[in-house]
Structures are given as structure tokens and as C-alpha cells.
mmCIF file of C-alpha atoms in Angstrom:
data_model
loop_
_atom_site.group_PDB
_atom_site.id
_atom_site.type_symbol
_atom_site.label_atom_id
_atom_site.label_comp_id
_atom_site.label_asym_id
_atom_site.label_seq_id
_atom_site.Cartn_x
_atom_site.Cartn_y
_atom_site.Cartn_z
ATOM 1 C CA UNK A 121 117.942 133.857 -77.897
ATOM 2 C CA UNK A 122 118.604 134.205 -81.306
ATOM 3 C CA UNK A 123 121.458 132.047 -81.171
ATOM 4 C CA UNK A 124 121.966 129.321 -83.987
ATOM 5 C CA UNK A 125 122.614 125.490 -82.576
ATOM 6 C CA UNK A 126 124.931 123.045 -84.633
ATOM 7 C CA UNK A 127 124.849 119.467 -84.243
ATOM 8 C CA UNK A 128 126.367 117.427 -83.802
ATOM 9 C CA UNK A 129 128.845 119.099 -81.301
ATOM 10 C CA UNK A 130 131.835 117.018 -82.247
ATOM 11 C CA UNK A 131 132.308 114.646 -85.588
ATOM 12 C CA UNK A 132 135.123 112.057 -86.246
ATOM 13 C CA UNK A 133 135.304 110.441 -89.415
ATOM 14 C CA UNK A 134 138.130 108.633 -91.784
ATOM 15 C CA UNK A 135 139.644 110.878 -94.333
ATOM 16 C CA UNK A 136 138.105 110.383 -97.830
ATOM 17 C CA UNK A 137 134.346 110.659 -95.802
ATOM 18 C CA UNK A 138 131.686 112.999 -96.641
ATOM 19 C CA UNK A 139 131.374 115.516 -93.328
ATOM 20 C CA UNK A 140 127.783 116.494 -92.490
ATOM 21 C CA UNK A 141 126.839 119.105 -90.056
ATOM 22 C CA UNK A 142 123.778 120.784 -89.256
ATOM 23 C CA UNK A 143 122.404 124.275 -88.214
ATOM 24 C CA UNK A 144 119.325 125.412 -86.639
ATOM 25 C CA UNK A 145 117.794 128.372 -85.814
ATOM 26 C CA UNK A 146 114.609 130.033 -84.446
ATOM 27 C CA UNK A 147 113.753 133.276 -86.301
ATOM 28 C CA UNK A 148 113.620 134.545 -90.016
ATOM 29 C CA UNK A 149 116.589 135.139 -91.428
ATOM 30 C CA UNK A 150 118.358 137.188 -93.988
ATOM 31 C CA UNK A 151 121.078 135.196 -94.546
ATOM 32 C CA UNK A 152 123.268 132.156 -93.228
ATOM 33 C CA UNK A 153 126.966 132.019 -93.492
ATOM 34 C CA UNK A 154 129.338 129.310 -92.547
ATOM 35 C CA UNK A 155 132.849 129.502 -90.943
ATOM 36 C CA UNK A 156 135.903 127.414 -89.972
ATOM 37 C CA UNK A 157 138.229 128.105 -87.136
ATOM 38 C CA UNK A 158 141.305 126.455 -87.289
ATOM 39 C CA UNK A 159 142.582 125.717 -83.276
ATOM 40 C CA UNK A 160 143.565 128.653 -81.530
ATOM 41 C CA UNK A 161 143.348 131.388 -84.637
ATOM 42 C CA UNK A 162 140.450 133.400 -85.736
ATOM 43 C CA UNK A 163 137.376 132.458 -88.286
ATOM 44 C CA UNK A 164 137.129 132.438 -91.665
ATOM 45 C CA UNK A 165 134.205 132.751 -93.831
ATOM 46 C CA UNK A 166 133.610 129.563 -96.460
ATOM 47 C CA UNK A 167 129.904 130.624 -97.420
ATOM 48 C CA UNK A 168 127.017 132.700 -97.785
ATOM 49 C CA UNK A 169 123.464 131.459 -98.483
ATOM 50 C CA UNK A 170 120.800 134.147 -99.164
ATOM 51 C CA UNK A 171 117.120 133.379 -97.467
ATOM 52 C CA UNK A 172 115.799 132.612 -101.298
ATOM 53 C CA UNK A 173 118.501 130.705 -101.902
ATOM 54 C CA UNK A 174 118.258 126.457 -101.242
ATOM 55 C CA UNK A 175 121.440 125.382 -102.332
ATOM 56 C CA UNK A 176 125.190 126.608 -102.825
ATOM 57 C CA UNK A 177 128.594 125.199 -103.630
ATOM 58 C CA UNK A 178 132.240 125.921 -103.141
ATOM 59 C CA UNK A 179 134.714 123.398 -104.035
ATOM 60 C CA UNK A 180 134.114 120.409 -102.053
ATOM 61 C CA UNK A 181 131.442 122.767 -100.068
ATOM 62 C CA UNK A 182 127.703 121.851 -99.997
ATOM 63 C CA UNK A 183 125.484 124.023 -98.369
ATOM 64 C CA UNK A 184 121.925 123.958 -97.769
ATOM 65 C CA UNK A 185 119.075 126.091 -96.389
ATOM 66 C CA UNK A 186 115.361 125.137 -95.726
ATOM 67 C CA UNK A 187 113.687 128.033 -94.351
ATOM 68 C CA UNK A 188 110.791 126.359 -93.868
ATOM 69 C CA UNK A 189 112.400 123.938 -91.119
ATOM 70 C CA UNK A 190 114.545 126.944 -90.050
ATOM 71 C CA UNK A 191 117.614 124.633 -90.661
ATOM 72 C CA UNK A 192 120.966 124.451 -93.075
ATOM 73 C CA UNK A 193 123.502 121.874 -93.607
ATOM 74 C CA UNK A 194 126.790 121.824 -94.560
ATOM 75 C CA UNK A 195 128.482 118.968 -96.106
ATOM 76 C CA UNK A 196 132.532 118.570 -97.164
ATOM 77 C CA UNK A 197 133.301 115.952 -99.465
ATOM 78 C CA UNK A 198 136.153 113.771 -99.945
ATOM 79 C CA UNK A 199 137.487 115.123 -96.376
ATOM 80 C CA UNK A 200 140.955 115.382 -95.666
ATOM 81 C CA UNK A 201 143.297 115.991 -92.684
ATOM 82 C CA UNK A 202 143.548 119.485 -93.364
ATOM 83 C CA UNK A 203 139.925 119.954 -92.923
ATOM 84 C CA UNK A 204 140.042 119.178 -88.892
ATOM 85 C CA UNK A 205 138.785 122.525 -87.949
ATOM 86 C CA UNK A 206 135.438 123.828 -85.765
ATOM 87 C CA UNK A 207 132.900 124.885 -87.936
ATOM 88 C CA UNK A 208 130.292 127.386 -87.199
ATOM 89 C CA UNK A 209 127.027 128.867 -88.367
ATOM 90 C CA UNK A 210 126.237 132.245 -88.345
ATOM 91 C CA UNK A 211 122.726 134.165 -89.291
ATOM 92 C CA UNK A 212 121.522 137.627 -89.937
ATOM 93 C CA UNK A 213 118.417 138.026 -88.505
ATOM 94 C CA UNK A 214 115.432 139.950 -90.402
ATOM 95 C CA UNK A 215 114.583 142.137 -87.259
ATOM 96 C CA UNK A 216 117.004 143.967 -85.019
ATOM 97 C CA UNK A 217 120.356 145.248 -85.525
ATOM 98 C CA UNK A 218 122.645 144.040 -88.701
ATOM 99 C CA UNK A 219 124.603 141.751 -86.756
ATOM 100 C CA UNK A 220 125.687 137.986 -86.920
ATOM 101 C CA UNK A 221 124.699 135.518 -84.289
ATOM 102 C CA UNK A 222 126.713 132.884 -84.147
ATOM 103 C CA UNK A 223 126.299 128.962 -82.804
ATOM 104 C CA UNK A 224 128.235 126.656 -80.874
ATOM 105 C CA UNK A 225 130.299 125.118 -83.176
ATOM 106 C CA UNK A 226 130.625 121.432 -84.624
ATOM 107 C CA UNK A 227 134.438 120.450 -83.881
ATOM 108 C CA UNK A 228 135.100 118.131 -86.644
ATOM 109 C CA UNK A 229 138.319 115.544 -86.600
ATOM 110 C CA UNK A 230 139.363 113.919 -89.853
ATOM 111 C CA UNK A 231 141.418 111.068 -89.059
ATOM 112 C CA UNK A 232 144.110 109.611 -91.527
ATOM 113 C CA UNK B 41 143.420 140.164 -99.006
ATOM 114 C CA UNK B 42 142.090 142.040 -96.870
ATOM 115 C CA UNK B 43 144.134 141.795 -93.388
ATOM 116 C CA UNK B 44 142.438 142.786 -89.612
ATOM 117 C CA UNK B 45 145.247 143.037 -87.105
ATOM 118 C CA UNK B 46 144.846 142.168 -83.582
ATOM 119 C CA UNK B 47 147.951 143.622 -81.653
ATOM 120 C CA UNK B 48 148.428 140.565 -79.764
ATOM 121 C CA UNK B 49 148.417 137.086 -79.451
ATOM 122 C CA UNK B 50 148.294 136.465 -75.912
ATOM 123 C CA UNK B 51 147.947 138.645 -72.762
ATOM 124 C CA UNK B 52 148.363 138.338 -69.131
ATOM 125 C CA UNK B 53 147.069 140.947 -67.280
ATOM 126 C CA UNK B 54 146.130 141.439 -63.249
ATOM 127 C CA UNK B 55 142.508 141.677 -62.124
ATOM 128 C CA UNK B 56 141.811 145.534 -61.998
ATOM 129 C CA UNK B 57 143.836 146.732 -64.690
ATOM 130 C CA UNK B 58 142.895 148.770 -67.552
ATOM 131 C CA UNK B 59 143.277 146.654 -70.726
ATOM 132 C CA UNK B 60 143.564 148.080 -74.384
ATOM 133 C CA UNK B 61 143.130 145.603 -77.216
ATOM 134 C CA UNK B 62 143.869 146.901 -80.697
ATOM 135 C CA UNK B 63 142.428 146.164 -84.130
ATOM 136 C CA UNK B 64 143.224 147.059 -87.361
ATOM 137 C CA UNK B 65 142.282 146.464 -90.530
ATOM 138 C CA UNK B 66 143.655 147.242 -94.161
ATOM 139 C CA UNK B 67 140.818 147.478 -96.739
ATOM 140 C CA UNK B 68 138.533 150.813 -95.574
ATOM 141 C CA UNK B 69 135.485 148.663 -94.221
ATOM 142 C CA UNK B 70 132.755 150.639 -92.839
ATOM 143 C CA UNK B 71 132.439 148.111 -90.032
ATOM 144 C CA UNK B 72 134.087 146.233 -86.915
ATOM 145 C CA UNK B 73 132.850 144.155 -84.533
ATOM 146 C CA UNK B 74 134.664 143.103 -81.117
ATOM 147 C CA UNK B 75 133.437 139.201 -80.324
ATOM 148 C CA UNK B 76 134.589 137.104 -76.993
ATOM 149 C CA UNK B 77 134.853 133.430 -77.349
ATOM 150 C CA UNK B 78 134.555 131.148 -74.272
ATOM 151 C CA UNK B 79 134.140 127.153 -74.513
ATOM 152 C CA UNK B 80 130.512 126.196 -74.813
ATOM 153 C CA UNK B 81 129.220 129.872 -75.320
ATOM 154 C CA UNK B 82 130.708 130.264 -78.539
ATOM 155 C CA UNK B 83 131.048 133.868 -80.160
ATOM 156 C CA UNK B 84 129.691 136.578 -78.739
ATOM 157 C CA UNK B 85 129.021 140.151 -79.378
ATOM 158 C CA UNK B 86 130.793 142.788 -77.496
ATOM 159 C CA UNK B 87 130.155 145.796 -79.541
ATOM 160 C CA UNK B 88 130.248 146.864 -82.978
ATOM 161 C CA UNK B 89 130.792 150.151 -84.850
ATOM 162 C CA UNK B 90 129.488 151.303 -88.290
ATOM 163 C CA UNK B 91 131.146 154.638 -88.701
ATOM 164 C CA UNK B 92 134.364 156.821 -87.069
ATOM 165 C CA UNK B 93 133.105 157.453 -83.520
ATOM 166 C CA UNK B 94 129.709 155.683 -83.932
ATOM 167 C CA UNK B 95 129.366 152.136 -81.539
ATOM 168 C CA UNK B 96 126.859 150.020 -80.891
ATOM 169 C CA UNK B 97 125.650 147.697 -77.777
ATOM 170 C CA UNK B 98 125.882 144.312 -78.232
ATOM 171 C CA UNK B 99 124.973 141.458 -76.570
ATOM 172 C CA UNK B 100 127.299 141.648 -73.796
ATOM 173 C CA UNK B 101 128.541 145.062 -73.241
ATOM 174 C CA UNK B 102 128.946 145.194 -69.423
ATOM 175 C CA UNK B 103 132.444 145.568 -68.544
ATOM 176 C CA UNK B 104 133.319 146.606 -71.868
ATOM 177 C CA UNK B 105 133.664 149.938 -73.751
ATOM 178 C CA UNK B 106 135.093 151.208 -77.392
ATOM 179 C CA UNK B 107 136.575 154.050 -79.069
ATOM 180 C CA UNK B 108 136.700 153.909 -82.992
ATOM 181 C CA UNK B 109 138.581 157.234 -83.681
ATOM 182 C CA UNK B 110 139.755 156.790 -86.897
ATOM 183 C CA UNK B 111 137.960 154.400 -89.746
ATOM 184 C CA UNK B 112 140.973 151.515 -89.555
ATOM 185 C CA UNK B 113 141.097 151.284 -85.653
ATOM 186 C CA UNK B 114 138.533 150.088 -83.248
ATOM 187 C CA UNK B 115 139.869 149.526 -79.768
ATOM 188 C CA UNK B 116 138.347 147.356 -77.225
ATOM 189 C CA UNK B 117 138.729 148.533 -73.534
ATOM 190 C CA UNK B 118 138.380 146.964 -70.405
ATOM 191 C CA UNK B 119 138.048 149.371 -67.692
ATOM 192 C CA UNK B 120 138.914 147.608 -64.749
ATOM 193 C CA UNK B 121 139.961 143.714 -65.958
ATOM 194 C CA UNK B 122 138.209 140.723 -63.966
ATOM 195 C CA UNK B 123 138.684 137.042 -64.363
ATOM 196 C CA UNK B 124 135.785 136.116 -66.092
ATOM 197 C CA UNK B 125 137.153 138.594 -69.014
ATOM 198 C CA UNK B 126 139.202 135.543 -69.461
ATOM 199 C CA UNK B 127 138.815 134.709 -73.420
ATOM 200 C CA UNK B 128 139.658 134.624 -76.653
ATOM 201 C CA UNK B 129 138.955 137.800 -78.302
ATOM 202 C CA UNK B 130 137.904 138.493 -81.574
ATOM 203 C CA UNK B 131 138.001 141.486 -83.830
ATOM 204 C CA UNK B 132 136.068 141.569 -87.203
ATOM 205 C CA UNK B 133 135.526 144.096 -90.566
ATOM 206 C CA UNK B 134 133.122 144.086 -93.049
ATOM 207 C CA UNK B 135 132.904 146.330 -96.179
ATOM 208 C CA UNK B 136 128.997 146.586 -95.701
ATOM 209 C CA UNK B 137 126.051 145.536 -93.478
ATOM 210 C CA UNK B 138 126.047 141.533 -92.679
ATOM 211 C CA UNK B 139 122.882 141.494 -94.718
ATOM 212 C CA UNK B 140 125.082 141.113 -97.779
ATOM 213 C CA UNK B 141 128.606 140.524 -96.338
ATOM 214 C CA UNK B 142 130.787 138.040 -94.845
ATOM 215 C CA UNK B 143 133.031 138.861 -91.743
ATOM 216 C CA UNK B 144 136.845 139.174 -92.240
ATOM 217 C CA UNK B 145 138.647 137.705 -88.789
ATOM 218 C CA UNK B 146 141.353 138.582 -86.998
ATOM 219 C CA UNK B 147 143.506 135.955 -85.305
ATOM 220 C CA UNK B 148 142.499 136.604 -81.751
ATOM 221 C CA UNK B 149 143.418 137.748 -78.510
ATOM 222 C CA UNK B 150 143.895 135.147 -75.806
ATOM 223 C CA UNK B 151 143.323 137.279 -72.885
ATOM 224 C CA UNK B 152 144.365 135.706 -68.811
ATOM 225 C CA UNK B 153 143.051 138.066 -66.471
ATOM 226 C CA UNK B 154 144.808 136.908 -62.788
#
């Protein structure tokens, strides 16, 4: 499967905390995006990182990509309440169809 | 801002019915995608389309089939509704290929198949 993983599955932290979460996956890519889904409601994109690209922000955003370990990151700053969402990786895959595989999901709680 | 419509929330349908679910979206994208979303699975592709009557095969087709008649409208059928069609569907655009474009969301489907 081409199918990204995220880890951890779930993440509870104190508003005000930095929010890391992780993304893995097994073949080369063209590109990596990132989503949030808000309980219930459909996704919504927060980022794109190209395969030559190692780095990207977006507001508090951080995003990461190291080909090499077949791996990304994303990190939220100064997390708030508003942020408690699932979060979810996505890649486009260099062979096959154009077509985004998405993981699991990290279900992150910010607690006030 | 680009809007994709999903024509329902929530439905409750018996098993062997013939379910329609509707999609729409606003901005002229070339493409749609139909995605199920179960707990521990996450998303999932159905089928997608890159032109008026065009579809592709997803990942998990069976069950499943599409009409995309005109360019704003891609329909997701289920010919004869069982329970584990019980999900949360998801309906997608994009202007271009994913190679250099995000996905724009609907807000979902919750589909209960009894």
C-alpha cells in the first residue's frame, strides 16, 4: 500500500504548546500536502510541499519533508483551542494515477 | 472561494436501495474525486473523474459507480446499498492534476445504510 502513516495517532497538549506530528511514507513522491478536519465536516488543505522542497511555512505552520527518510513533519506553534482538529497527510505518488493517498490521521486535542 | 456542495448531510437509507449522492462544485475544476471515510481506514478512494463523462477506478470501486454528465456535477451511486457502505462520504475538486494542486472538500455525507 501506498498509504501514508501519521504518528502519533492521537496528541493532547496545553494550549500555548508547540504540536508535532509526523508522516511517513513508502514510495517516491511528487508532493506532500497536509489537511485538517474539523469533527464531523470535510478537509481542508493547510499545505503543499514539493519533493525538492525541505521546508515551508504558513502562519504558525511548519512543515517539513526529508525525502531521503521518506518522512514529513508538521509542527503548529503557539497552539490554541481552535486548533483541536484531525490532521492528515496526503502524497502524490511519482508512478500511477494522479491521485492523493491519504493516512490515518493524528487527532490532536488542545486543552485550555 | 471556491465551494463543492454535497447535497446532504446525513442519510438513512435501507439495505438494497439505490442511493444517489450529489456533488457540486462552483469554480470549473477539471477534477472530482468521491472518497469514503471509516474510523481507522481513513480516506479512501472511490473514484475520480478528469473530464465530462470520463471516470476512473479507484481504490475501492466495488459497489460503487459514477456518472459525471456535466463538468460541475459528479454523482456517486450505489447500486444496491449494504451496511458496510456505512460512512462518511467525501466529495473533492481540483483545478488541475494533484501533482500541483490541493483538494477543495466538501462537508460530507454521513451515510446509515440499515
Amino acid at each position: 500500500s501506498q498509504q501514508g502513516e501519521e504518528d502519533p495517532q492521537a496528541l493532547s497538549i496545553q494550549e500555548g504548546e508547540n504540536a508535532t506530528m509526523n508522516c511517513s511514507y513508502k514510495t517516491s513522491i511528487n508532493n506532500l500536502q497536509w489537511y485538517r478536519q474539523n469533527s464531523g465536516r470535510g478537509l481542508v488543505h493547510l499545505i503543499l510541499i514539493r519533493s525538492n522542497e525541505r521546508e515551508k511555512h504558513s502562519g504558525r505552520l511548519r512543515v517539513t519533508l526529508d525525502t531521503s527518510k521518506k518522512s514529513s513533519s508538521l509542527l503548529i506553534t503557539a497552539s490554541r483551542a481552535a486548533d483541536t482538529a484531525s490532521y492528515f497527510c496526503a502524497t502524490v505518488h511519482l508512478q500511477g494515477a494522479q491521485k492523493l493517498v491519504f493516512g490515518q490521521g493524528t487527532r490532536l486535542t488542545i486543552n485550555p | 472561494d471556491v465551494k463543492v456542495t454535497q447535497s446532504s448531510r446525513y442519510l438513512v437509507k435501507r439495505t438494497g436501495e439505490k442511493v444517489f449522492l450529489e456533488c457540486v462544485q462552483d469554480m470549473d475544476h477539471e477534477n472530482m474525486f468521491w472518497y469514503r471515510q471509516d474510523p481507522g481506514l481513513g480516506l479512501r478512494l472511490i473514484y475520480f473523474s478528469y473530464d465530462v463523462k470520463m471516470k476512473e477506478k479507484g481504490d475501492i470501486p466495488e459497489g460503487y459507480s459514477v456518472s459525471r454528465e456535466k463538468k460541475e456535477r459528479f454523482s456517486l451511486i450505489l447500486e444496491s446499498a449494504s451496511t458496510n457502505q456505512t460512512s462518511m462520504y467525501l466529495c473533492a475538486s481540483s483545478v488541475q492534476g494533484v501533482r500541483t494542486e490541493k483538494l477543495f472538500f466538501g462537508s460530507g455525507t454521513q451515510l446509515s445504510v440499515l
